[in-house]
Amino acid sequence: MKKGKKTAMFRFVRAFALQLSLLGAFAALWPGRVAASGLPYETYYRDGFGQTVKTQAAYLPAGLIKLDFNGPQDLFVDEKDHIYVADTGNNRIVHLDRDGTFVREIVVPESPLSRPSGVFVDGNGDIYVADTGNARIVRLNAEGRLVKAFGRPASAYIPDSFKYEPVRVVVDKRGFLFVTSLGAYQGLVQLDPDGGFVGFFGPNKAPFTLFDAFKRLVYTREMYAREPKKRPPAVTSADIDRDGFIYTVTREATRDQIKRLNMAGVDQLPGKGDFHHLQPVRSYGEILHPRSDSPSPQLVDLTVDDDGNVTVVDAVHDVVSQYDRNGNLLFFWGTEMLTAAAKTGVVRAPAAIDQNSAGDLLILDGTNNLIHVLRRSEFGSLVHRANALTQAGRYEESEPLWEEVHRLNERYTPALIGLAKAAYKKERFDRAQELFHRAGVVGGYSESFWQNRLRWFQRHFGLAMNGLAGAALLAFAIRKVRRRRRTGRTGAAERTPAAIRPGNAGSGVSVAAQLKHAFTVLRHPADGFYAIRHEGKAGAAGSLVLFVLAMAAFAFIQAKTAFVFNPWQRLGVELPPLLVQFAGIWIGWVVSNYLTGSLFRGEGRFRDVLYGSAYALFPLVLIGVPKTVLSHALTLNEAALFRFLDTVMMVWIALLFIRLVQGVHNYAFSEAVAVTAASLLALAVLVAMLFILLGLGLELVQFLKSIYQEVIVR
Amino acid sequence: MNGRRIRVLRFIRPVLAALALAAMGGLAVRILFFPSGSPAAGEAAGGWSEAAGFPRVKPGLPEERHFERMAENDAFLLLADRTTAHFRLVDKRSGITWRSYPDPAHWEAEGVSETWKRHLASPILFDYVDADHYKSLPVTGSLMASGGVLEHFARTDRGFAVTFSFPELGLKIPAEVSLYGRYVETRIHDEGIAEEGPNLLLNVKLYPLFGAEPSLGQEGYLFIPDGSGALIRFEQDRAMPQLVYNESVYGNDLSFFHEQTNRQRVLMPVYGLKSGDRAFVAIITEGEAYAHVFAAPSGAVGRFNWVTAEWQYRKRFFQSVGRHTGEGFYAYGREPFAASGRATRYYPLLPGESDYAGMAAVYRTYLMEELGVRPQVPEPGDVPLFVDVLGADNEKGWFGDRYLKVTTWEEAGRIIRAIREAGAGRIRVNAIGWQQGGYSDYGGHFPADARLGGSRGLKAFIADAHALGIPVFLGADYTLNANGKDGFWWRRDGLRNPAGAVPEKRDDRDREPARYVSALFYRETLLSDLPDYEALGADGIYFENGIGQQASTDYNPRYRSTREEAIAVQVELLRRTKARLGSAVGHNPNFYAVPQLDHVHLLADGHSHDVFAAEEVPFAQIVLHGLRTYTLGYSNARDEWRDGFLRSIEYGAYPAYLLGAASADDLRRSYGDWPPGLDYRNWLETIRREVREAAEALGDVTDRFITGHHTPAPGVKVTEYGDARRIIVNYNPTDVQLDGRVIPAKDFVVVKGGE
């Protein structure tokens, strides 16, 4: 398709930030085709592969609560669904009932509040206020009278430079306080019910990248001292669930923003999600259309329900994301349209979030002094019910619910995962394996496959054992025969070389011999490559065959490695671009190695490097193909074996390439390593130059074409 | 001799230099001191008001005793004041007086600035801009704040005519107020508008504060045509009070700038106000394509709630100066929008019908009597079920777009048979995605794609459907083109804005954008395609998205057209489609298309969730019921199954489904936005239930008008069809008692006439 090719080339060039914009484009607003109800936001789900699908709304706008707040910073919903708002600018706590009607305001006359930024109400009705302006936590009884004030804790473990600015507080069942202090990178301040310092709780990890390591190595002490301190980001807010787990959320972190901490302060979330094989490092807080230059989400608050579902709000993108107790994403919603019109349900710059017993979310808008109420939709309730059962291990009960979810939304992957787990529990391992594969869950697929494999072995045990025994006998017999034949032959005379074939480059060695030379190269690489240069043991035909075999093996590895070891293959493998890249890099290597070699006084001719590079790829065929075939019979339990084969293959190929340089150019080993490195560098430069030229060339063609078109139109 | 010549030469250079300097100085003086052109203009302006001899209008509300009788009929009496051009309308039936200015009783408490007090008290409010300086900002002017005078105040046989003149600005705007049978009409005469001087009119609000009332705790609301209709209730303590509603009738004009508000399109040129027992509804009857509906709840602009039509004369467009950098500036066109006329009618309502249902009845009567809309609805019986069958869509492939086959025509035949067996008596099918290349391959519809069965397969499917008594409509969008078929070359035939740019629609960042097609071009394309539709046996065309939804001013030199002309083209195409094929179906269409359409598909069913809009009302549905069949969104795309179903019962809408033979999972990466549940096999049971329940509620009233709609209790809605039937819907999760009846939770009750 002519148009198709044009689009492909455009995509090719786009990677180099050459915006080809035609006559001032004016993108039009696209009216939502299906959503005639005009919700101001769209709800999505994203799976482990990053595939985003739209779903029905999980929460629907259910109204606004408006009162005379002044820059409120926190809100809390107690067990009776009464709402407490930390009305920071007015130095008070406002108490509303479940409909948002004003009940009372709490100022503590005996010891007035100053800029309270956090509020928490425990099971007895006692109100804890993070009285930021007075650097203390106050505990009030249900009537609002002061019971105790917790000032800055005194302890030898707290550095003098520590600034105590409590902004949030949560209290557990025993009465221990976990105070979020502004900018405290040490974590939450844990106090006992009397105000004594227990310790710092749940700190984040300091981010340390490779670049930082490089700087540490290379910079002088003075320069490094001037670098910004590598401190962990401070916890922004915390919540506690009914089991006593503390959930923290951190605004400035870029990974593991949400933590679920047990009593010991250990994060329970890593490694628990269904997609943890695809996403070893989790980043919470979804963005609607992630681009390379999108700012990271800034999660400012979270709320946890009785099932452990965590809902977080992102202040930068105004997106609300919801995860279940194991960190699996359930929904996220938001809108990209920055409108001049304010909408119910779209909170700009959210300050806090909480939920009531009916499952309604309440999001505090600190700038407009509003609380947006979102109620859970039918679909949202259905998913929550089904997922609660699945996470609790009650898989069979969850099955009919997940069936209904799947009927309503055929793209919603958690439904497939729920059904797969139910099938696994019911021991329908075939169905489980198929569903896990569809959902893209490696762990579950591997487990189901293990079960299926076990069953297969159990069924075919007899046949398998007979086959093995037969193969062993056969191998033994062949070896016996071969040994007899070898001793029978007298004088290991060399075979006469095959007839010279017309068109055979080099010294007239047959194709078969050339191919056999590949094995020689494997066994004695340096000699083998030397033979290619000086004894003409390789030829065009043989190298071509080997290269084609290697490409085919590469394609086979890319496309056919089992799902367990290459989950991304489930999205579909685009072979042509991969093969083109493979061939391109290979040819580039050959060219740059020849050029570099000739610079460094190597003896190799171009065709020697060419042939040799084809031979060096042989382990791809020898190990790669069997490894790929084997991968279909392995599970994650045997991953070590697979990785081992993989490593052997890659290392062998690397070594062969170095031996190639050594043998063909006749270097010592150390020289060969240096020249290989130089060749790779040359290759990089070559590739960059090629891309630039291509891009500029296309741009020029576009330019000429548009001039032509403009002239024609005028 | 030589010596003398040399001496002359020596003088020439300095003389020339002096002349040049003088010229530059003169130019500089002119530019600096007479920026608005020749010094003569200033004189003329100053002399204008003197020559005219009219006194400036004094700021403030008119005094009641100065009003003279202008016109009268059996129901109304029109009075006007010569000094301010305000009028009063007395409804003789109810005794209610309507004022074109704020109620004097509440005027004292008005707390806005002095300038705005003058604006609000004026009969005319407008925005203008100084066109000579491209960076100048729009300025708001009004009769009393901009030194306006009333020229030529004259009685007419139906009322009065006056010219609002602004000597200092160089603007004149002639207007007329006339009393007709049941309404008063305010009109602007574009042909008499004068813009002498640098100032250009941007928009005009005529009698904006007609019927305005403050929020004093009374029951009242502003009705705005947001989506299906929305109410902005009178509230005293409003959240974010500064917000206003300002939206273009019939949607935005793509050739001009519009603010991103993420609101539903305005389908109907109607608005209204209710305060206690008083209510009026206004219909913009002429030039509505160039009008915005502007609503200011109390606290936004003064303490009064007011709603009016804002007539647009010029809009900004983006003039790009750098293609790669995207830089540019906003400019106004020189020529104003040429409307065929600009008129608004105000219909005061009687106290018994003073709600939005009463307003809808007035608009419905207007459609029937003045626009000739005849009822075209099925007889009572089964409710029609609308099934949209998706043929194919596209997704991004390696070297171009990949074709995603969803339903072949053979499978489509199986789908309709299965649905018929599920108990749907009356089915109507819209086939979409049948065109060459798939649904998202804009442009070039024929021949029908062979991968689904081609023209033969489609024809056979249509014949099968006809055998079952099911009409089939083919969906098409002629306003976009991405592949250059139909002889379309976007540089030659694309819709252009005043800067010469062609608007585009992007499905995906990596995909070639689709361009908007000029109206006169797609007119030819559609007319030449009509015989092909006929050959397939289609019963009509389902006009998706473009025609009926979107009309823009076109500056393409080959296909120049104004917005009104583009609308006329669309109306003509609908009419000719109907004449040739028998039927035309619209997709959430603007109401200019309703007279030609047989069915309104996917009508808006909600509002835009603005912070100020408290409630959505089924205004559009009340207008249409009994005139046309309509559906709301697809049932299988509902956010909430049960609530969405109850809403369609409440709104009198028939069920609609979008189905296919493949799973929605296969369409995960498609360009189009499809319901998450698409496979028809999963929905047969649901269809059976929904059709049965809908028939129970709506089957007997397919040909009746909705005469009333109200909310007797929180979460409970009542829809009345004259005396024949009342449908009570309960959205609460608990049962509700109403008039001795129990309405079960999340359910509805049908009360037949006489009970």
XYZ file of N, CA, C and O in Angstrom, chain B residues 244-302:
236
model
N -20.043 30.954 34.473
C -21.177 31.224 33.585
C -21.242 30.144 32.532
O -20.314 29.355 32.363
N -22.335 30.110 31.814
C -22.521 29.159 30.724
C -22.580 29.969 29.438
O -23.385 30.881 29.312
N -21.720 29.652 28.513
C -21.682 30.382 27.251
C -21.311 29.385 26.165
O -20.158 29.027 26.010
N -22.294 28.899 25.450
C -22.030 27.870 24.446
C -22.695 28.229 23.130
O -23.768 28.819 23.097
N -22.062 27.792 22.067
C -22.552 28.097 20.724
C -23.693 27.167 20.357
O -23.629 25.959 20.589
N -24.740 27.731 19.779
C -25.853 26.905 19.322
C -25.378 26.060 18.148
O -24.630 26.537 17.294
N -25.799 24.803 18.128
C -25.426 23.851 17.087
C -23.935 23.515 17.114
O -23.399 23.055 16.119
N -23.284 23.721 18.207
C -21.903 23.287 18.285
C -20.935 24.353 17.810
O -21.321 25.398 17.302
N -19.660 24.065 17.995
C -18.641 25.050 17.657
C -18.349 25.089 16.174
O -18.442 24.087 15.481
N -17.967 26.237 15.710
C -17.542 26.418 14.331
C -16.045 26.097 14.296
O -15.253 26.740 14.959
N -15.682 25.097 13.522
C -14.293 24.646 13.536
C -13.328 25.688 13.016
O -12.133 25.601 13.259
N -13.844 26.651 12.272
C -12.936 27.627 11.694
C -12.531 28.707 12.669
O -11.710 29.543 12.341
N -13.114 28.690 13.840
C -12.800 29.749 14.788
C -12.423 29.169 16.128
O -12.700 28.023 16.433
N -11.841 30.014 16.926
C -11.410 29.599 18.245
C -12.619 29.419 19.155
O -13.576 30.182 19.094
N -12.578 28.403 19.992
C -13.593 28.272 21.009
C -12.915 27.765 22.262
O -11.931 27.035 22.188
N -13.426 28.120 23.387
C -12.811 27.691 24.639
C -13.102 26.239 24.898
O -14.200 25.755 24.624
N -12.119 25.567 25.471
C -12.325 24.164 25.818
C -13.196 24.095 27.058
O -12.753 24.448 28.132
N -14.429 23.680 26.901
C -15.259 23.567 28.095
C -15.717 22.143 28.337
O -16.354 21.871 29.339
N -15.427 21.236 27.413
C -15.822 19.846 27.579
C -17.314 19.728 27.867
O -17.739 18.992 28.745
N -18.097 20.488 27.150
C -19.543 20.428 27.364
C -20.216 19.770 26.177
O -19.687 19.718 25.066
N -21.419 19.306 26.427
C -22.191 18.737 25.335
C -22.613 19.850 24.386
O -22.716 20.999 24.757
N -22.896 19.429 23.196
C -23.282 20.391 22.167
C -24.683 20.918 22.440
O -25.537 20.217 22.970
N -24.940 22.146 22.042
C -26.292 22.700 22.159
C -27.091 22.253 20.943
O -26.802 22.663 19.820
N -28.082 21.417 21.154
C -28.840 20.875 20.029
C -29.984 21.790 19.612
O -30.394 21.776 18.458
N -30.506 22.517 20.591
C -31.730 23.283 20.343
C -31.488 24.744 20.684
O -30.912 25.039 21.730
N -31.947 25.651 19.854
C -31.760 27.078 20.141
C -32.837 27.581 21.095
O -33.629 28.455 20.769
N -32.854 26.993 22.285
C -33.928 27.275 23.243
C -33.315 27.547 24.600
O -32.323 26.917 24.964
N -33.898 28.466 25.361
C -33.496 28.622 26.759
C -34.688 29.154 27.524
O -35.703 29.531 26.933
N -34.571 29.160 28.826
C -35.740 29.614 29.580
C -35.391 29.956 31.007
O -34.276 29.744 31.475
N -36.382 30.495 31.694
C -36.182 30.883 33.084
C -37.476 30.648 33.833
O -38.566 30.875 33.301
N -37.375 30.199 35.055
C -38.562 30.030 35.894
C -38.251 30.626 37.244
O -37.180 30.382 37.812
N -39.168 31.384 37.784
C -38.993 31.947 39.117
C -40.337 31.892 39.807
O -41.231 32.669 39.466
N -40.472 30.975 40.747
C -41.778 30.810 41.384
C -42.790 30.348 40.349
O -42.600 29.338 39.685
N -43.845 31.139 40.152
C -44.881 30.794 39.191
C -44.612 31.309 37.792
O -45.284 30.935 36.844
N -43.689 32.227 37.686
C -43.434 32.841 36.391
C -42.441 32.012 35.627
O -41.477 31.497 36.191
N -42.645 31.891 34.348
C -41.647 31.220 33.523
C -41.794 31.698 32.104
O -42.897 32.022 31.653
N -40.682 31.745 31.401
C -40.751 32.011 29.970
C -39.782 31.072 29.284
O -38.835 30.563 29.877
N -40.060 30.847 28.012
C -39.117 30.091 27.200
C -38.802 30.950 25.982
O -39.681 31.645 25.457
N -37.585 30.954 25.570
C -37.159 31.736 24.413
C -36.669 30.801 23.327
O -35.943 29.846 23.612
N -37.075 31.062 22.119
C -36.611 30.279 20.977
C -35.918 31.238 20.025
O -36.496 32.264 19.639
N -34.713 30.906 19.645
C -33.984 31.726 18.668
C -34.409 31.222 17.305
O -34.089 30.095 16.911
N -35.165 32.017 16.606
C -35.790 31.498 15.399
C -35.032 31.850 14.123
O -35.152 31.140 13.130
N -34.295 32.920 14.124
C -33.537 33.256 12.915
C -32.100 33.553 13.296
O -31.855 34.203 14.298
N -31.183 33.081 12.477
C -29.768 33.361 12.748
C -29.222 32.589 13.938
O -28.201 32.968 14.499
N -29.905 31.508 14.350
C -29.464 30.806 15.559
C -28.084 30.189 15.379
O -27.388 29.934 16.358
N -27.673 29.954 14.136
C -26.346 29.376 13.924
C -25.259 30.336 14.370
O -24.129 29.921 14.610
N -25.601 31.609 14.502
C -24.609 32.599 14.916
C -24.888 33.097 16.312
O -24.499 34.200 16.665
N -25.566 32.292 17.097
C -25.887 32.740 18.448
C -25.241 31.815 19.464
O -25.026 30.640 19.198
N -24.931 32.367 20.603
C -24.552 31.583 21.763
C -25.682 31.705 22.764
O -26.374 32.720 22.806
N -25.824 30.692 23.607
C -26.715 30.837 24.748
C -25.835 31.207 25.939
O -24.879 30.505 26.258
N -26.165 32.312 26.557
C -25.353 32.819 27.664
C -26.212 32.828 28.910
O -27.258 33.447 28.931
N -25.762 32.132 29.936
C -26.532 32.084 31.183
C -25.630 32.498 32.332
O -24.523 31.983 32.477
N -26.112 33.435 33.143
C -25.345 33.895 34.292
C -26.164 33.646 35.548
O -27.137 34.352 35.797
N -25.808 32.633 36.341
C -26.539 32.442 37.588
C -26.201 33.556 38.565
O -25.238 34.294 38.365
N -26.992 33.656 39.612
C -26.785 34.760 40.558
C -25.391 34.662 41.151
O -24.920 33.595 41.512
N -24.732 35.773 41.234
C -23.380 35.796 41.775
C -22.331 35.829 40.702
O -21.183 36.167 40.959
N -22.688 35.445 39.480
C -21.691 35.443 38.407
C -21.517 36.860 37.863
O -20.417 37.400 37.822
N -22.620 37.442 37.423
C -22.586 38.828 36.933
C -23.729 39.521 37.648
O -24.844 39.537 37.152
N -23.498 40.015 38.808
C -24.593 40.642 39.526
C -25.406 39.601 40.280
O -25.192 38.400 40.161
